[in-house]
Structure formats: structure tokens, C-alpha cells
């Protein structure tokens, strides 16, 4: 594995404790999916935790997720999410539904030019009644199917609401965005994002410019070989780089292992993903003192911080996940059951 020596301080992403893990975060992927529309229902201890629906081409059209009650909120119901998609005849996404039991609901609509060179995005929102951070919309639990969602009162209200323009994308012949224009509420300005690709259609630079032509942010991607990449995110202020993040990823030729590296406050963090037949089977997080190397082989000098293991059934669905925090001694195991229905 090739090493990259960095002679300057890197500000990166932290991978401490269990914060880097999310339970039930593995997408459904059957080893032998049916050729007709179908639904997969996941349960844990008899309670529905996830529902996904797919059309006859295997595209996901609906997803319901039930999470946990965050420890810092005094809620009586779990955090719940719904995502759904509608496609046109050519396979482009024309609508995306995003429901959040805590933050509210939105419908995103996409319109394309006849030659698919531009894409306009619009948003319809559920009336905000100042209920965020109260999990006030937990009753979306009743919407367990795509049909339930389409016939819901929430969708009816949003379909009759004002449609707000969000952004405009200019696309290349591969439908990759080359320019993205939006109004930023945070910056109170119109921002334009330009993306450049190499001959292999990999992103090499993404530049965000405000209406005055000043750079707000620039992402630079370096590819050491076909399996290794270093990403640098520069944030600008008054024409100068104010701060930046840098992280790296590398994979082995067989695609069975993947490492990601970042540095924060003098600590080098490493996440190791292990795959078998394309399925993620474990995530192990290590850390060690940062000594200027962003990509280095994991050795005995690295401390194992935490680990997540996944076990799948014969269909390819995750049936068990085990989490172990080696720093605190905390352990947790969750098991899941499934039901598959043809639609």
C-alpha cells in the first residue's frame, strides 16, 4: 500500500466511539431478486423496523425506517423516516418524497429539458408549525407502503401547496452535473457549483462560487491509482483558505477490503470495511497518533476502537448486527426477521 506523507496539519473527520455506526443501516439486496414488483418487511422483536418496495426493474420506490428514540430527546415514539421515488419512462427520477417524524416532510420534483442537458428542482413542503425537535409527526408509522403514502393527507396537502424553485443543474451526456446553481439561505446568496471530471469520468474538482465570483469552497480529488483517492475540501474566506479537511480512501484489487483515513487533533483515524461477495460483513475503527502519514498500513501501533459485524441469511438480507466498543466495554446485538411479498 502506497503511503502519502503530509508535512502540514490536517483537519479531518473524527471516528471516535460508536458515533460512526448506525444500527440497521444496511440496504436490502437480495441475491436472487424476483422479476416482478415486491416488498420486503423487516422486524425486530416482533416490531416493524424497515419496509422497502421495489418495482419490476429492481429500483427502490419506497422505504420506511423506524429508528430509536435519541437519548437527548424526551420522546415517547421512535424516530421514523419515509423515502419514496417516482421515475419517468427513461428511468430518470421525477419525484422524491422525504418524510421525517421530527423535522417534517417535503416533496422534491425534477424537470428535465428535452435533451436532458438541464435539470430543474422544486420543493413542496408540509406546513411548518414550529414542531421540530418534538417528533410531532411520529404518526407516519401508519404509512407502511407506497400506496399508503400516495393516498395520505400529507401528500394531498403538499400537492396543493406552492412549488418553490430550488436549483438548476447542467448535465453532460452521462447525466453527470457540470454546473449547479442554487440560492443558499445560509449564505443569502446565489451559489454556482462547477464540477470537472477526468477522462475516466471521475470527479477531480468541484468549485463553489458566489454571485460576486468569489470562491466559497473547493473540493479537490486526487487518484493515486484505480483504488486510492485523497480528497481535500478547502473553505475560503476573503479569497484565502480559512480551513480545510483532508481524508483518503483505498481499496484492494478484489474489492474485499476498503480503508478510509482522516486526521483530527493529532489523531489518525482509520475505518476498515470488509466485504464478502459484495456484502459488507464488518467495520473496524482504529486510531493512532498522527505522524504525518495519511495513508499507512494498519499495524500493532493502531488501537482498535470499535467494531461492527454483520451476518446475512441465505437470501442476502442482514439478520444480525453486533457492535462492540473496545474503549467503553459497551456491547449490543440486534437480530432481524423478514417477510417478502409480491406486489
Coordinates of C-alpha atoms in Angstrom, one line a residue:
X1 CA 0.0 0.0 0.0
X2 CA 1.4 3.3 -1.1
X3 CA 1.9 6.0 1.7
X4 CA 1.3 9.7 1.3
X5 CA 3.4 11.9 3.5
X6 CA 1.7 15.2 4.6
X7 CA 4.0 17.7 6.1
X8 CA 1.2 20.0 7.3
X9 CA -1.6 19.8 9.8
X10 CA -4.7 18.1 8.6
X11 CA -8.1 18.7 9.9
X12 CA -10.3 15.7 9.3
X13 CA -13.3 13.6 10.3
X14 CA -13.5 12.0 13.7
X15 CA -14.3 8.4 14.0
X16 CA -14.5 8.2 17.8
X17 CA -16.6 5.7 19.8
X18 CA -19.9 4.4 18.4
X19 CA -20.8 7.7 16.7
X20 CA -19.6 6.4 13.4
X21 CA -22.1 3.5 13.4
X22 CA -25.8 3.4 12.7
X23 CA -27.9 0.4 13.5
X24 CA -30.0 -1.1 10.7
X25 CA -28.1 0.9 8.1
X26 CA -27.6 -1.9 5.6
X27 CA -29.7 -1.6 2.4
X28 CA -31.8 -4.6 1.3
X29 CA -30.1 -6.5 -1.6
X30 CA -31.5 -9.9 -2.5
X31 CA -29.1 -12.4 -4.0
X32 CA -31.8 -13.5 -6.4
X33 CA -34.4 -10.7 -6.7
X34 CA -37.8 -11.5 -8.4
X35 CA -38.6 -10.1 -11.8
X36 CA -41.8 -8.5 -10.5
X37 CA -42.6 -5.7 -8.0
X38 CA -42.1 -6.9 -4.4
X39 CA -41.9 -5.7 -0.8
X40 CA -39.5 -6.7 2.0
X41 CA -40.7 -6.2 5.6
X42 CA -38.1 -6.3 8.3
X43 CA -39.0 -6.8 12.0
X44 CA -37.1 -6.9 15.3
X45 CA -38.7 -8.4 18.4
X46 CA -42.0 -8.5 16.5
X47 CA -42.0 -4.8 15.7
X48 CA -41.6 -3.5 12.1
X49 CA -38.3 -1.6 11.7
X50 CA -38.0 -1.3 7.9
X51 CA -40.1 -1.7 4.8
X52 CA -38.8 -1.4 1.2
X53 CA -40.6 -1.8 -2.1
X54 CA -39.1 -2.3 -5.5
X55 CA -40.5 -2.2 -9.0
X56 CA -40.1 -4.8 -11.7
X57 CA -36.7 -3.4 -12.8
X58 CA -35.3 -3.6 -9.2
X59 CA -35.5 0.1 -8.5
X60 CA -36.4 1.1 -5.0
X61 CA -39.7 3.1 -4.9
X62 CA -40.5 3.1 -1.2
X63 CA -38.6 2.9 2.1
X64 CA -39.9 3.1 5.7
X65 CA -37.4 3.2 8.5
X66 CA -38.0 3.1 12.3
X67 CA -35.0 4.1 14.4
X68 CA -34.6 4.6 18.1
X69 CA -35.5 7.4 20.5
X70 CA -32.4 9.6 20.7
X71 CA -31.1 9.7 24.2
X72 CA -31.1 13.5 24.3
X73 CA -34.8 13.9 23.4
X74 CA -37.8 13.2 25.7
X75 CA -39.9 11.5 23.1
X76 CA -42.5 8.7 23.5
X77 CA -42.2 7.4 19.9
X78 CA -39.1 6.3 17.9
X79 CA -37.6 8.5 15.1
X80 CA -39.2 7.5 11.8
X81 CA -38.4 8.2 8.1
X82 CA -40.0 7.6 4.8
X83 CA -38.4 7.9 1.4
X84 CA -40.1 7.3 -2.0
X85 CA -39.3 7.8 -5.6
X86 CA -41.2 8.2 -8.9
X87 CA -39.4 7.7 -12.3
X88 CA -40.2 8.6 -15.9
X89 CA -40.2 6.2 -18.8
X90 CA -36.4 6.7 -19.4
X91 CA -35.6 5.9 -15.8
X92 CA -34.9 9.5 -14.5
X93 CA -36.2 10.4 -11.1
X94 CA -39.0 12.9 -11.4
X95 CA -40.2 13.0 -7.7
X96 CA -38.6 12.2 -4.4
X97 CA -40.6 12.1 -1.1
X98 CA -38.8 12.7 2.2
X99 CA -40.8 12.4 5.4
X100 CA -39.2 12.9 8.8
X101 CA -41.2 12.3 12.0
X102 CA -39.1 15.0 13.7
X103 CA -38.2 17.6 11.0
X104 CA -41.3 17.5 8.8
X105 CA -42.0 16.5 5.2
X106 CA -41.0 17.5 1.7
X107 CA -41.7 16.5 -1.9
X108 CA -38.9 17.3 -4.4
X109 CA -39.9 17.5 -8.1
X110 CA -37.4 17.3 -11.0
X111 CA -38.0 18.6 -14.6
X112 CA -35.6 17.9 -17.4
X113 CA -35.1 19.6 -20.8
X114 CA -35.9 17.6 -23.9
X115 CA -32.2 16.8 -24.5
X116 CA -31.7 16.1 -20.7
X117 CA -29.0 18.7 -20.6
X118 CA -30.6 20.7 -17.7
X119 CA -32.5 19.6 -14.6
X120 CA -34.6 22.0 -12.5
X121 CA -35.5 21.0 -8.9
X122 CA -38.5 22.2 -7.0
X123 CA -39.8 21.7 -3.4
X124 CA -43.2 21.4 -1.8
X125 CA -43.3 21.4 2.0
X126 CA -45.7 20.4 4.7
X127 CA -46.8 23.4 6.8
X128 CA -44.2 24.1 9.4
X129 CA -45.9 24.6 12.7
X130 CA -42.8 25.0 14.8
X131 CA -42.8 21.4 15.9
X132 CA -39.2 20.5 15.0
X133 CA -37.3 18.6 17.7
X134 CA -40.5 17.3 19.2
X135 CA -41.0 14.2 16.9
X136 CA -44.5 15.6 16.3
X137 CA -45.0 13.7 13.1
X138 CA -44.4 10.2 14.5
X139 CA -47.8 9.1 13.2
X140 CA -46.3 8.4 9.8
X141 CA -45.9 5.0 11.3
X142 CA -49.3 4.3 9.6
X143 CA -47.7 4.8 6.2
X144 CA -46.1 1.4 5.6
X145 CA -46.5 1.1 1.8
X146 CA -46.1 3.3 -1.3
X147 CA -49.9 3.2 -1.8
X148 CA -50.4 4.4 1.8
X149 CA -48.0 7.3 1.2
X150 CA -49.6 8.4 -2.1
X151 CA -53.1 8.3 -0.5
X152 CA -52.0 10.2 2.7
X153 CA -53.4 13.5 3.8
X154 CA -49.8 14.8 4.0
X155 CA -49.2 14.2 0.3
X156 CA -52.5 15.7 -0.6
X157 CA -51.7 18.9 1.3
X158 CA -48.3 19.2 -0.3
X159 CA -49.5 18.6 -3.8
X160 CA -51.8 21.6 -3.4
X161 CA -49.1 23.8 -1.8
X162 CA -46.8 26.3 -3.5
X163 CA -43.9 24.9 -5.5
X164 CA -40.6 26.6 -4.7
X165 CA -37.7 26.6 -7.1
X166 CA -34.6 25.2 -5.6
X167 CA -31.8 24.9 -8.2
X168 CA -30.8 24.3 -11.8
X169 CA -28.3 21.7 -12.9
X170 CA -26.5 21.5 -16.2
X171 CA -25.7 17.9 -17.1
X172 CA -23.3 16.2 -19.5
X173 CA -24.1 13.4 -21.8
X174 CA -23.7 10.9 -19.0
X175 CA -26.2 12.8 -16.8
X176 CA -23.3 14.0 -14.5
X177 CA -23.7 17.5 -13.2
X178 CA -21.2 20.0 -14.6
X179 CA -22.8 23.2 -13.2
X180 CA -25.3 23.6 -10.3
X181 CA -26.9 26.9 -9.5
X182 CA -29.0 27.5 -6.3
X183 CA -29.9 30.2 -3.8
X184 CA -28.4 29.5 -0.4
X185 CA -30.5 30.6 2.6
X186 CA -27.5 30.2 4.8
X187 CA -25.2 32.4 2.7
X188 CA -28.2 34.6 1.5
X189 CA -26.6 34.5 -1.9
X190 CA -26.8 32.6 -5.2
X191 CA -24.1 29.9 -5.4
X192 CA -22.8 28.2 -8.5
X193 CA -21.1 24.8 -8.3
X194 CA -18.9 23.7 -11.2
X195 CA -17.6 20.1 -11.4
X196 CA -14.8 18.9 -13.6
X197 CA -14.1 15.2 -14.5
X198 CA -11.1 13.3 -15.8
X199 CA -11.1 11.1 -18.9
X200 CA -12.4 8.2 -16.7
X201 CA -15.4 10.4 -15.6
X202 CA -14.1 10.7 -12.1
X203 CA -14.6 14.0 -10.3
X204 CA -11.3 15.9 -9.9
X205 CA -12.5 19.3 -8.8
X206 CA -15.7 20.9 -7.5
X207 CA -15.8 24.7 -7.1
X208 CA -18.5 26.7 -5.3
X209 CA -18.6 30.4 -6.3
X210 CA -20.9 33.2 -5.0
X211 CA -22.6 35.8 -7.1
X212 CA -19.5 38.1 -6.8
X213 CA -17.3 35.4 -8.4
X214 CA -15.6 34.7 -5.1
X215 CA -14.8 31.0 -4.2
X216 CA -16.7 29.7 -1.1
X217 CA -15.4 26.1 -1.2
X218 CA -13.3 23.9 -3.4
X219 CA -13.1 20.1 -3.4
X220 CA -10.0 18.6 -5.0
X221 CA -9.8 14.8 -5.6
X222 CA -6.5 13.0 -6.3
X223 CA -6.4 9.5 -7.6
X224 CA -3.2 7.7 -6.8
X225 CA -4.3 4.6 -8.7
X226 CA -7.5 2.9 -9.6
X227 CA -8.2 2.1 -5.9
X228 CA -6.8 5.0 -3.9
X229 CA -8.1 8.6 -3.6
X230 CA -7.3 11.6 -1.5
X231 CA -9.9 14.3 -1.0
X232 CA -9.3 17.9 0.1
X233 CA -12.1 20.3 1.0
X234 CA -10.9 23.9 1.1
X235 CA -13.2 26.5 2.7
X236 CA -12.4 30.1 1.7
X237 CA -12.8 33.5 3.4
X238 CA -11.9 36.8 1.8
X239 CA -10.2 35.0 -1.0
X240 CA -8.0 32.9 1.2
X241 CA -8.3 29.3 2.5
X242 CA -9.6 29.6 6.1
X243 CA -9.6 25.9 6.9
X244 CA -9.7 22.6 5.2
X245 CA -10.4 18.9 5.7
X246 CA -8.5 16.1 4.1
X247 CA -9.3 12.4 4.1
X248 CA -8.4 9.3 2.0
X249 CA -9.9 6.1 0.8
X250 CA -8.2 3.0 -0.6
X251 CA -9.5 -0.5 -1.7
X252 CA -7.8 -3.7 -2.6
X253 CA -7.9 -5.1 -6.2
X254 CA -10.5 -7.7 -5.3
X255 CA -12.8 -5.2 -3.7
X256 CA -13.0 -7.1 -0.5
X257 CA -11.4 -4.5 1.8
X258 CA -11.8 -0.7 2.0
X259 CA -9.9 1.7 4.2
X260 CA -10.7 5.3 4.9
X261 CA -8.3 7.7 6.7
X262 CA -8.7 11.1 8.4
X263 CA -6.9 13.1 11.0
X264 CA -8.3 15.2 13.8
X265 CA -6.5 16.9 16.6
X266 CA -3.3 14.9 16.2
X267 CA -5.1 11.5 16.0
X268 CA -5.1 9.4 12.8
X269 CA -8.5 7.6 12.5
X270 CA -8.9 4.6 10.2
X271 CA -12.0 2.8 9.3
X272 CA -11.7 -0.7 7.7
X273 CA -14.6 -2.2 5.8
X274 CA -14.6 -5.9 5.0
X275 CA -16.8 -7.4 2.2
X276 CA -17.7 -10.9 1.1
X277 CA -19.4 -11.4 -2.2
X278 CA -20.2 -7.7 -2.3
X279 CA -21.9 -7.7 1.1
X280 CA -20.4 -5.6 4.0
X281 CA -19.5 -8.0 6.8
X282 CA -17.6 -5.8 9.3
X283 CA -16.4 -2.3 10.0
X284 CA -13.5 -1.9 12.3
X285 CA -12.3 1.5 13.6
X286 CA -8.7 2.1 14.6
X287 CA -6.8 5.1 15.9
X288 CA -3.2 6.1 16.5
X289 CA -1.1 9.2 16.9
X290 CA -0.8 11.2 13.7
X291 CA 2.8 11.4 12.5
X292 CA 2.3 12.9 9.0
X293 CA 1.1 9.9 7.1
X294 CA -2.5 10.0 5.9
X295 CA -2.4 6.5 4.3
X296 CA -0.4 3.9 6.2
X297 CA -0.9 0.1 6.7
X298 CA -2.7 -0.8 9.9
X299 CA -0.3 -2.4 12.3
X300 CA 0.1 -3.2 16.0
X301 CA 0.6 0.5 16.8
X302 CA -3.0 1.2 15.9
X303 CA -5.6 0.9 18.8
X304 CA -8.8 -0.9 17.9
X305 CA -11.6 1.5 19.0
X306 CA -14.8 -0.2 17.9
X307 CA -16.2 -2.9 15.6
X308 CA -19.5 -3.7 13.9
X309 CA -20.2 -7.2 12.4
X310 CA -23.0 -8.2 10.1
X311 CA -24.4 -11.6 9.4
X312 CA -26.7 -12.4 6.4
X313 CA -29.2 -15.1 5.7
X314 CA -29.3 -17.3 2.6
X315 CA -31.3 -14.6 0.7
X316 CA -28.7 -11.9 1.3
X317 CA -30.6 -10.0 4.0
X318 CA -28.9 -8.9 7.2
X319 CA -30.2 -11.0 10.1
X320 CA -27.8 -9.9 12.9
X321 CA -25.6 -7.0 13.7
X322 CA -23.1 -6.9 16.6
X323 CA -21.5 -3.8 17.9
X324 CA -18.5 -3.7 20.3
X325 CA -17.0 -0.6 21.8
X326 CA -13.5 -1.6 23.0
X327 CA -12.9 1.7 24.8
X328 CA -16.0 1.6 27.0
X329 CA -16.7 -2.1 27.0
X330 CA -20.2 -1.5 25.6
X331 CA -21.7 -4.3 23.5
X332 CA -25.0 -4.7 21.7
X333 CA -26.6 -7.3 19.4
X334 CA -29.7 -6.9 17.3
X335 CA -31.4 -9.6 15.2
X336 CA -33.9 -9.2 12.4
X337 CA -36.6 -11.3 10.6
X338 CA -38.0 -10.8 7.1
X339 CA -41.1 -11.3 5.1
X340 CA -41.1 -10.9 1.3
X341 CA -44.4 -10.1 -0.5
X342 CA -45.0 -10.0 -4.3
X343 CA -47.0 -6.9 -5.4

